[in-house]
Tab-separated table of N, CA and C in Angstrom:
chain	number	residue	atom	x	y	z
A	566	MET	N	0.823	-1.089	0.066
A	566	MET	CA	-0.144	0.023	0.014
A	566	MET	C	0.846	1.250	-0.118
A	567	ALA	N	0.582	2.180	-0.871
A	567	ALA	CA	1.609	3.263	-0.964
A	567	ALA	C	0.800	4.508	-0.021
A	568	LEU	N	1.701	4.907	0.673
A	568	LEU	CA	1.308	5.828	1.620
A	568	LEU	C	1.658	7.489	1.274
A	569	ILE	N	0.799	8.291	1.075
A	569	ILE	CA	1.001	9.666	0.669
A	569	ILE	C	1.365	10.309	1.940
A	570	ALA	N	2.492	11.024	2.075
A	570	ALA	CA	3.037	11.722	3.076
A	570	ALA	C	1.968	13.029	3.390
A	571	PRO	N	1.827	13.461	4.575
A	571	PRO	CA	0.939	14.534	4.835
A	571	PRO	C	1.692	15.708	4.358
A	572	ARG	N	0.850	16.745	3.993
A	572	ARG	CA	1.556	18.052	3.579
A	572	ARG	C	1.295	19.091	4.668
A	573	ALA	N	2.381	19.666	5.165
A	573	ALA	CA	2.239	20.777	6.093
A	573	ALA	C	2.463	22.175	5.412
A	574	THR	N	1.843	22.946	5.907
A	574	THR	CA	1.932	24.436	5.173
A	574	THR	C	1.863	25.435	6.472
A	575	ALA	N	2.883	26.184	6.523
A	575	ALA	CA	3.075	27.300	7.465
A	575	ALA	C	1.863	28.194	7.431
A	576	GLY	N	1.507	28.949	8.497
A	576	GLY	CA	0.553	29.860	8.523
A	576	GLY	C	0.858	30.940	7.540
A	577	LEU	N	-0.202	31.601	6.943
A	577	LEU	CA	0.007	32.639	6.051
A	577	LEU	C	0.580	33.977	6.780
A	578	PRO	N	1.251	34.853	5.924
A	578	PRO	CA	1.489	36.251	6.484
A	578	PRO	C	0.256	37.000	6.952
A	579	ALA	N	0.443	37.651	7.978
A	579	ALA	CA	-0.657	38.317	8.526
A	579	ALA	C	-1.626	39.026	7.667
A	580	ASP	N	-0.896	39.917	6.584
A	580	ASP	CA	-1.854	40.550	5.552
A	580	ASP	C	-2.670	39.743	4.635
A	581	GLU	N	-1.942	38.594	4.238
A	581	GLU	CA	-2.604	37.629	3.411
A	581	GLU	C	-3.945	36.890	4.310
A	582	ALA	N	-3.482	36.535	5.492
A	582	ALA	CA	-4.560	35.872	6.336
A	582	ALA	C	-5.713	36.713	6.288
A	583	ALA	N	-5.573	38.060	6.604
A	583	ALA	CA	-6.472	38.940	6.929
A	583	ALA	C	-7.363	39.202	5.572
A	584	ALA	N	-6.830	39.133	4.506
A	584	ALA	CA	-7.446	39.222	3.233
A	584	ALA	C	-8.335	37.958	2.953
A	585	LEU	N	-7.688	37.118	3.391
A	585	LEU	CA	-8.632	35.690	2.998
A	585	LEU	C	-9.693	35.564	3.940
A	586	GLY	N	-9.525	36.081	5.203
A	586	GLY	CA	-10.467	36.081	6.178
A	586	GLY	C	-11.610	36.827	5.763
A	587	ARG	N	-11.417	38.150	5.074
A	587	ARG	CA	-12.343	39.111	4.605
A	587	ARG	C	-13.081	38.424	3.583
A	588	ALA	N	-12.406	37.872	2.580
A	588	ALA	CA	-13.107	37.123	1.445
A	588	ALA	C	-13.988	36.010	1.968
A	589	LEU	N	-13.636	35.279	2.884
A	589	LEU	CA	-14.506	34.140	3.362
A	589	LEU	C	-15.669	34.753	4.135
A	590	ARG	N	-15.581	35.857	4.812
A	590	ARG	CA	-16.839	36.424	5.481
A	590	ARG	C	-17.695	37.048	4.553
A	591	ASP	N	-17.249	37.653	3.500
A	591	ASP	CA	-17.948	38.403	2.581
A	591	ASP	C	-18.691	37.604	1.374
A	592	SER	N	-18.480	36.303	1.418
A	592	SER	CA	-18.843	35.495	0.286
A	592	SER	C	-19.367	34.065	0.742
A	593	ASN	N	-20.456	33.709	0.020
A	593	ASN	CA	-20.861	32.346	0.174
A	593	ASN	C	-20.686	31.362	-0.797
A	594	ASP	N	-19.827	31.974	-1.999
A	594	ASP	CA	-19.742	31.105	-3.102
A	594	ASP	C	-18.201	30.901	-3.135
A	595	ILE	N	-17.719	29.565	-3.180
A	595	ILE	CA	-16.335	29.136	-3.233
A	595	ILE	C	-16.278	28.459	-4.627
A	596	THR	N	-15.476	29.082	-5.344
A	596	THR	CA	-15.273	28.463	-6.783
A	596	THR	C	-13.935	27.720	-6.854
A	597	VAL	N	-13.761	26.565	-7.231
A	597	VAL	CA	-12.533	25.792	-7.608
A	597	VAL	C	-12.233	25.797	-9.003
A	598	PHE	N	-10.894	26.154	-9.453
A	598	PHE	CA	-10.526	26.012	-10.756
A	598	PHE	C	-9.477	25.061	-10.772
A	599	VAL	N	-9.459	23.926	-11.700
A	599	VAL	CA	-8.376	23.120	-11.958
A	599	VAL	C	-8.062	23.216	-13.334
A	600	ASP	N	-6.902	23.509	-13.569
A	600	ASP	CA	-6.488	23.646	-15.121
A	600	ASP	C	-7.411	24.598	-15.819
A	601	GLY	N	-7.755	25.513	-15.342
A	601	GLY	CA	-8.783	26.579	-15.972
A	601	GLY	C	-10.161	26.090	-16.078
A	602	THR	N	-10.548	24.855	-15.453
A	602	THR	CA	-11.804	24.411	-15.509
A	602	THR	C	-12.476	24.722	-14.100
A	603	VAL	N	-13.757	25.171	-14.210
A	603	VAL	CA	-14.293	25.264	-12.942
A	603	VAL	C	-14.961	24.005	-12.518
A	604	HIS	N	-14.907	23.735	-11.123
A	604	HIS	CA	-15.486	22.620	-10.530
A	604	HIS	C	-16.411	22.905	-9.425
A	605	ARG	N	-17.462	22.189	-9.415
A	605	ARG	CA	-18.388	22.403	-8.344
A	605	ARG	C	-18.133	21.324	-7.362
A	606	LEU	N	-17.754	21.459	-5.937
A	606	LEU	CA	-17.311	20.665	-5.139
A	606	LEU	C	-18.670	19.945	-4.491
A	607	PRO	N	-18.718	18.616	-4.250
A	607	PRO	CA	-19.689	18.157	-3.356
A	607	PRO	C	-19.681	18.769	-1.998
A	608	ALA	N	-20.717	18.880	-1.145
A	608	ALA	CA	-20.790	19.423	0.089
A	608	ALA	C	-19.771	19.181	1.120
A	609	GLN	N	-19.218	17.955	1.108
A	609	GLN	CA	-18.247	17.468	2.151
A	609	GLN	C	-16.844	18.108	1.675
A	610	ALA	N	-16.612	18.072	0.337
A	610	ALA	CA	-15.264	18.601	-0.207
A	610	ALA	C	-15.285	20.091	0.041
A	611	ARG	N	-16.497	20.723	-0.273
A	611	ARG	CA	-16.510	22.203	-0.067
A	611	ARG	C	-16.410	22.697	1.426
A	612	ASP	N	-16.968	21.867	2.434
A	612	ASP	CA	-16.827	22.116	3.708
A	612	ASP	C	-15.298	22.079	4.233
A	613	ALA	N	-14.709	21.000	3.756
A	613	ALA	CA	-13.289	20.719	4.088
A	613	ALA	C	-12.396	21.792	3.435
A	614	VAL	N	-12.609	22.158	2.324
A	614	VAL	CA	-11.857	23.319	1.772
A	614	VAL	C	-12.067	24.765	2.488
A	615	VAL	N	-13.273	24.970	2.765
A	615	VAL	CA	-13.632	26.222	3.435
A	615	VAL	C	-12.906	26.163	5.037
A	616	ASP	N	-12.896	24.988	5.579
A	616	ASP	CA	-12.382	24.867	6.856
A	616	ASP	C	-11.041	25.157	6.777
A	617	LEU	N	-10.177	24.476	5.726
A	617	LEU	CA	-8.784	24.774	5.435
A	617	LEU	C	-8.511	26.226	5.290
A	618	LEU	N	-9.228	26.915	4.441
A	618	LEU	CA	-9.172	28.288	4.263
A	618	LEU	C	-9.260	29.132	5.495
A	619	ALA	N	-10.244	28.772	6.179
A	619	ALA	CA	-10.526	29.519	7.419
A	619	ALA	C	-9.396	29.367	8.524
A	620	ARG	N	-8.814	28.289	8.447
A	620	ARG	CA	-7.524	27.938	9.338
A	620	ARG	C	-6.447	28.787	8.985
A	621	LEU	N	-6.269	28.805	7.610
A	621	LEU	CA	-5.226	29.651	7.078
A	621	LEU	C	-5.434	31.192	7.296
A	622	SER	N	-6.613	31.574	7.334
A	622	SER	CA	-6.910	32.944	7.285
A	622	SER	C	-6.819	33.451	8.678
A	623	ARG	N	-6.715	32.474	9.853
A	623	ARG	CA	-6.308	32.876	11.176
A	623	ARG	C	-4.990	32.817	11.385
A	624	GLY	N	-4.205	32.529	10.330
A	624	GLY	CA	-2.810	32.371	10.451
A	624	GLY	C	-2.219	31.060	11.030
A	625	ASP	N	-3.149	29.991	11.111
A	625	ASP	CA	-2.763	28.848	11.723
A	625	ASP	C	-2.010	27.938	10.619
A	626	ALA	N	-0.963	27.172	11.010
A	626	ALA	CA	-0.310	26.210	10.353
A	626	ALA	C	-1.102	25.222	10.156
A	627	VAL	N	-1.237	24.583	8.980
A	627	VAL	CA	-2.139	23.372	8.529
A	627	VAL	C	-1.296	22.194	7.990
A	628	THR	N	-1.795	20.982	8.330
A	628	THR	CA	-1.342	19.761	7.874
A	628	THR	C	-2.583	18.974	7.116
A	629	VAL	N	-2.391	18.803	5.940
A	629	VAL	CA	-3.510	17.994	5.288
A	629	VAL	C	-2.948	16.568	5.154
A	630	SER	N	-4.022	15.598	5.399
A	630	SER	CA	-3.534	14.218	5.337
A	630	SER	C	-4.975	13.472	5.051
A	631	SER	N	-4.723	12.287	4.510
A	631	SER	CA	-5.939	11.537	4.340
A	631	SER	C	-6.016	10.390	5.406
A	632	VAL	N	-6.980	9.983	5.740
A	632	VAL	CA	-7.392	9.012	6.972
A	632	VAL	C	-8.057	8.005	6.267
A	633	GLU	N	-7.540	6.643	6.459
A	633	GLU	CA	-8.188	5.464	6.037
A	633	GLU	C	-8.171	4.745	7.433
A	634	GLU	N	-9.179	4.533	8.157
A	634	GLU	CA	-9.137	3.946	9.490
A	634	GLU	C	-8.878	2.299	9.292
A	635	MET	N	-8.030	1.864	9.981
A	635	MET	CA	-7.791	0.388	10.024
A	635	MET	C	-8.278	0.035	11.465
A	636	LEU	N	-9.012	-1.008	11.431
A	636	LEU	CA	-9.541	-1.623	12.664
A	636	LEU	C	-8.965	-2.868	13.082
A	637	THR	N	-8.980	-3.017	14.438
A	637	THR	CA	-8.613	-4.396	14.838
A	637	THR	C	-9.781	-5.333	14.604
A	638	THR	N	-9.360	-6.651	14.673
A	638	THR	CA	-10.465	-7.702	14.409
A	638	THR	C	-11.687	-7.524	15.393
A	639	SER	N	-11.261	-7.286	16.424
A	639	SER	CA	-12.299	-7.113	17.497
A	639	SER	C	-13.034	-5.787	17.267
A	640	GLN	N	-12.569	-4.782	16.809
A	640	GLN	CA	-13.390	-3.560	16.380
A	640	GLN	C	-14.125	-3.762	15.113
A	641	ALA	N	-13.496	-4.400	14.152
A	641	ALA	CA	-14.381	-4.735	12.926
A	641	ALA	C	-15.431	-5.750	13.079
A	642	ALA	N	-15.319	-6.620	14.136
A	642	ALA	CA	-16.328	-7.602	14.429
A	642	ALA	C	-17.561	-6.898	15.191
A	643	GLU	N	-17.143	-6.026	16.068
A	643	GLU	CA	-18.181	-5.308	16.735
A	643	GLU	C	-18.920	-4.480	15.790
A	644	LEU	N	-18.202	-3.722	14.899
A	644	LEU	CA	-18.867	-2.883	13.831
A	644	LEU	C	-19.827	-3.791	12.904
A	645	ALA	N	-19.379	-4.903	12.562
A	645	ALA	CA	-20.278	-5.755	11.611
A	645	ALA	C	-21.255	-6.432	12.380
A	646	GLY	N	-21.215	-6.457	13.778
A	646	GLY	CA	-22.106	-7.324	14.698
A	646	GLY	C	-22.092	-8.773	14.403
A	647	ILE	N	-20.843	-9.084	14.376
A	647	ILE	CA	-20.464	-10.616	14.315
A	647	ILE	C	-19.427	-10.898	15.194
A	648	SER	N	-19.230	-12.358	15.437
A	648	SER	CA	-18.186	-12.639	16.456
A	648	SER	C	-16.740	-12.582	15.845
A	649	HIS	N	-15.869	-12.314	16.789
A	649	HIS	CA	-14.618	-12.207	16.473
A	649	HIS	C	-13.932	-13.372	15.598
A	650	THR	N	-14.300	-14.525	15.982
A	650	THR	CA	-13.871	-15.710	15.396
A	650	THR	C	-14.590	-15.925	13.990
A	651	TYR	N	-15.752	-15.583	13.808
A	651	TYR	CA	-16.347	-15.641	12.354
A	651	TYR	C	-15.800	-14.534	11.633
A	652	LEU	N	-15.358	-13.418	12.102
A	652	LEU	CA	-14.641	-12.497	11.214
A	652	LEU	C	-13.262	-13.013	10.846
A	653	ARG	N	-12.524	-13.596	11.935
A	653	ARG	CA	-11.217	-14.218	11.558
A	653	ARG	C	-11.316	-15.260	10.452
A	654	ASN	N	-12.322	-16.049	10.531
A	654	ASN	CA	-12.499	-17.026	9.449
A	654	ASN	C	-12.822	-16.495	8.169
A	655	MET	N	-13.603	-15.479	8.182
A	655	MET	CA	-14.007	-14.882	6.918
A	655	MET	C	-12.643	-14.171	6.430
A	656	THR	N	-11.685	-13.562	7.037
A	656	THR	CA	-10.366	-13.070	6.476
A	656	THR	C	-9.582	-14.298	5.965
A	657	ASP	N	-9.616	-15.311	6.770
A	657	ASP	CA	-8.757	-16.548	6.287
A	657	ASP	C	-9.274	-17.051	4.887
A	658	ARG	N	-10.647	-17.000	4.803
A	658	ARG	CA	-11.098	-17.511	3.556
A	658	ARG	C	-11.127	-16.511	2.526
A	659	GLY	N	-10.700	-15.171	2.525
A	659	GLY	CA	-10.492	-14.094	1.674
A	659	GLY	C	-11.847	-13.482	1.478
A	660	GLU	N	-12.711	-13.427	2.144
A	660	GLU	CA	-13.923	-12.837	2.075
A	660	GLU	C	-13.759	-11.292	2.361
A	661	ILE	N	-13.074	-11.168	3.313
A	661	ILE	CA	-12.857	-9.680	3.720
A	661	ILE	C	-11.375	-9.431	3.678
A	662	PRO	N	-10.840	-8.451	2.896
A	662	PRO	CA	-9.260	-8.067	2.801
A	662	PRO	C	-8.806	-7.780	4.330
A	663	VAL	N	-7.496	-8.304	4.524
A	663	VAL	CA	-6.924	-8.087	5.940
A	663	VAL	C	-5.401	-7.729	5.594
A	664	GLU	N	-4.839	-6.822	6.240
A	664	GLU	CA	-3.532	-6.421	6.309
A	664	GLU	C	-2.922	-6.858	7.717
A	665	TYR	N	-1.655	-7.268	7.496
A	665	TYR	CA	-0.887	-7.460	8.714
A	665	TYR	C	0.044	-6.508	9.305
A	666	ARG	N	-0.110	-6.143	10.524
A	666	ARG	CA	0.839	-5.300	11.163
A	666	ARG	C	1.701	-6.051	12.132
A	667	GLY	N	2.833	-6.748	11.763
A	667	GLY	CA	3.458	-7.703	12.409
A	667	GLY	C	2.640	-8.971	12.332
A	668	THR	N	2.245	-9.468	13.387
A	668	THR	CA	1.221	-10.587	13.571
A	668	THR	C	-0.062	-10.266	13.898
A	669	HIS	N	-0.385	-8.945	13.872
A	669	HIS	CA	-1.868	-8.531	14.059
A	669	HIS	C	-2.603	-8.250	12.814
A	670	ARG	N	-3.861	-8.716	12.605
A	670	ARG	CA	-4.673	-8.444	11.578
A	670	ARG	C	-5.232	-6.990	11.681
A	671	ARG	N	-5.362	-6.260	10.531
A	671	ARG	CA	-5.837	-4.973	10.522
A	671	ARG	C	-6.821	-5.021	9.234
A	672	ILE	N	-8.057	-4.507	9.394
A	672	ILE	CA	-9.085	-4.621	8.418
A	672	ILE	C	-9.460	-3.011	8.151
A	673	ARG	N	-9.480	-2.607	6.995
A	673	ARG	CA	-10.008	-1.471	6.543
A	673	ARG	C	-11.522	-1.353	6.943
A	674	GLN	N	-11.931	-0.022	7.419
A	674	GLN	CA	-13.277	0.070	7.998
A	674	GLN	C	-14.144	0.127	6.618
A	675	ALA	N	-13.647	0.678	5.560
A	675	ALA	CA	-14.361	0.556	4.290
A	675	ALA	C	-14.710	-0.977	3.784
A	676	SER	N	-13.827	-1.612	4.089
A	676	SER	CA	-14.083	-3.195	3.737
A	676	SER	C	-15.113	-3.710	4.520
A	677	ILE	N	-15.155	-3.575	5.818
A	677	ILE	CA	-16.353	-3.996	6.654
A	677	ILE	C	-17.644	-3.236	6.416
A	678	LEU	N	-17.631	-1.944	5.983
A	678	LEU	CA	-18.958	-1.306	5.529
A	678	LEU	C	-19.357	-1.797	4.256
A	679	ALA	N	-18.445	-2.115	3.265
A	679	ALA	CA	-18.848	-2.681	2.024
A	679	ALA	C	-19.312	-4.203	2.132
A	680	TRP	N	-18.869	-5.003	3.241
A	680	TRP	CA	-19.408	-6.326	3.453
A	680	TRP	C	-20.710	-6.186	4.068
A	681	LEU	N	-21.011	-5.174	4.867
A	681	LEU	CA	-22.312	-4.831	5.480
A	681	LEU	C	-23.402	-4.486	4.480
A	682	GLU	N	-22.919	-3.713	3.521
A	682	GLU	CA	-23.837	-3.430	2.393
A	682	GLU	C	-24.399	-4.711	1.646
A	683	THR	N	-23.269	-5.412	1.200
A	683	THR	CA	-23.565	-6.640	0.648
A	683	THR	C	-24.484	-7.571	1.192
A	684	GLN	N	-24.291	-7.769	2.547
A	684	GLN	CA	-25.200	-8.431	3.401
A	684	GLN	C	-26.640	-7.946	3.399
A	685	ARG	N	-26.791	-6.567	3.622
A	685	ARG	CA	-28.145	-5.920	3.474
A	685	ARG	C	-28.834	-6.234	2.198
A	686	ARG	N	-28.022	-6.070	1.107
A	686	ARG	CA	-28.472	-6.273	-0.255
A	686	ARG	C	-29.054	-7.635	-0.431
A	687	LYS	N	-28.219	-8.597	0.128
A	687	LYS	CA	-28.651	-10.076	0.007
A	687	LYS	C	-30.098	-10.166	0.801
A	688	GLU	N	-30.034	-9.698	1.903
A	688	GLU	CA	-31.389	-9.638	2.762
A	688	GLU	C	-32.493	-9.288	2.047
A	689	ARG	N	-32.369	-7.996	1.511
A	689	ARG	CA	-33.404	-7.270	0.579
A	689	ARG	C	-33.838	-8.204	-0.557
A	690	GLU	N	-32.934	-8.847	-1.104
A	690	GLU	CA	-33.159	-9.775	-2.326
A	690	GLU	C	-33.899	-11.053	-1.835
A	691	ALA	N	-33.371	-11.670	-0.808
A	691	ALA	CA	-34.101	-12.703	-0.120
A	691	ALA	C	-35.763	-12.309	0.270
A	692	ALA	N	-35.809	-11.209	0.989
A	692	ALA	CA	-37.106	-10.786	1.374
A	692	ALA	C	-37.846	-10.681	0.146
A	693	ALA	N	-37.449	-9.927	-0.974
A	693	ALA	CA	-38.299	-9.682	-2.189
A	693	ALA	C	-38.664	-11.176	-2.712
A	694	GLY	N	-37.672	-12.048	-2.665
A	694	GLY	CA	-38.106	-13.460	-3.210
A	694	GLY	C	-39.017	-14.206	-2.474
A	695	THR	N	-39.136	-14.031	-1.234
A	695	THR	CA	-39.977	-14.644	-0.398
A	695	THR	C	-41.521	-13.920	-0.490
A	696	ALA	N	-41.476	-12.670	-0.755
A	696	ALA	CA	-42.550	-11.809	-0.922
A	696	ALA	C	-43.219	-12.347	-2.343
A	697	ASP	N	-42.334	-12.566	-3.421
A	697	ASP	CA	-42.814	-13.060	-4.645
A	697	ASP	C	-43.226	-14.484	-4.600
A	698	ALA	N	-42.804	-15.222	-3.749
A	698	ALA	CA	-43.187	-16.543	-3.657
A	698	ALA	C	-44.433	-16.603	-2.911
A	699	ALA	N	-44.796	-15.750	-2.023
A	699	ALA	CA	-46.092	-15.648	-1.313
A	699	ALA	C	-47.059	-15.111	-2.177
A	700	THR	N	-46.787	-14.213	-2.915
A	700	THR	CA	-47.852	-13.652	-4.045
A	700	THR	C	-48.010	-14.639	-4.994
A	701	ASP	N	-47.143	-15.618	-5.402
A	701	ASP	CA	-47.487	-16.737	-6.363
A	701	ASP	C	-48.410	-17.708	-5.802
A	702	VAL	N	-48.177	-18.039	-4.493
A	702	VAL	CA	-49.031	-18.988	-3.665
A	702	VAL	C	-50.478	-18.469	-3.613
A	703	ALA	N	-50.593	-17.116	-3.338
A	703	ALA	CA	-51.788	-16.593	-3.138
A	703	ALA	C	-52.481	-16.542	-4.425
A	704	ALA	N	-51.886	-16.233	-5.557
A	704	ALA	CA	-52.548	-16.270	-6.907
A	704	ALA	C	-53.042	-17.601	-7.535
A	705	THR	N	-52.308	-18.558	-6.922
A	705	THR	CA	-52.718	-20.018	-7.368
A	705	THR	C	-53.710	-20.720	-6.573
A	706	GLY	N	-53.982	-20.214	-5.433
A	706	GLY	CA	-54.894	-20.760	-4.366
A	706	GLY	C	-54.120	-21.345	-3.125
A	707	ASN	N	-54.842	-22.307	-2.556
A	707	ASN	CA	-54.345	-22.689	-1.139
A	707	ASN	C	-53.012	-23.512	-1.458
A	708	ALA	N	-51.896	-23.150	-0.768
A	708	ALA	CA	-50.629	-23.684	-0.705
A	708	ALA	C	-50.649	-25.256	-0.452
A	709	GLY	N	-51.592	-25.634	0.291
A	709	GLY	CA	-51.652	-27.011	0.724
A	709	GLY	C	-52.436	-28.008	-0.164
A	710	ASP	N	-53.228	-27.155	-1.225
A	710	ASP	CA	-54.041	-27.769	-2.108
A	710	ASP	C	-53.267	-28.426	-3.121
A	711	ASP	N	-53.403	-29.873	-3.423
A	711	ASP	CA	-52.623	-30.500	-4.479
A	711	ASP	C	-53.545	-30.763	-5.482
A	712	GLY	N	-54.676	-30.244	-5.568
A	712	GLY	CA	-55.523	-30.469	-6.618
A	712	GLY	C	-56.572	-31.891	-6.635
A	713	GLY	N	-56.056	-32.524	-5.679
A	713	GLY	CA	-56.704	-33.980	-5.435
A	713	GLY	C	-57.860	-33.867	-4.658
A	714	THR	N	-58.721	-35.051	-4.594
A	714	THR	CA	-59.937	-35.040	-3.623
A	714	THR	C	-59.419	-35.252	-2.212
A	715	PRO	N	-60.324	-34.809	-1.176
A	715	PRO	CA	-59.877	-34.906	0.117
A	715	PRO	C	-60.123	-36.423	0.490
């Protein structure tokens, strides 16, 4: 796994920080240009950029880094609502990807959330199948009626 080093930036000079602070106070529109192209940021990205700019406007030093939470098997099992042993067996079978830190297993939170979504989808599909079967039975008559005489 490639790690991207955090990027640290010193605080802005006082005059630049003050100008940025005024710009943020006086505007509700944040426009981002990449290679001359305007991009509308999703709400979470916009909020993160505004937070970064607000910190710089106060003259704060800022470090930008990404976070991908790695869970212990106990944490991952608790999040998934399954036993620790069942989770370890799933990682052994390759159903959930695992990384090792020495001899300790670590599981990406995103992997557990993806597995949970797959389980929910399977449950919805099974429920829909059961509902379809019940509808078919109701449409053809009594489920116990084999068409013979009593």
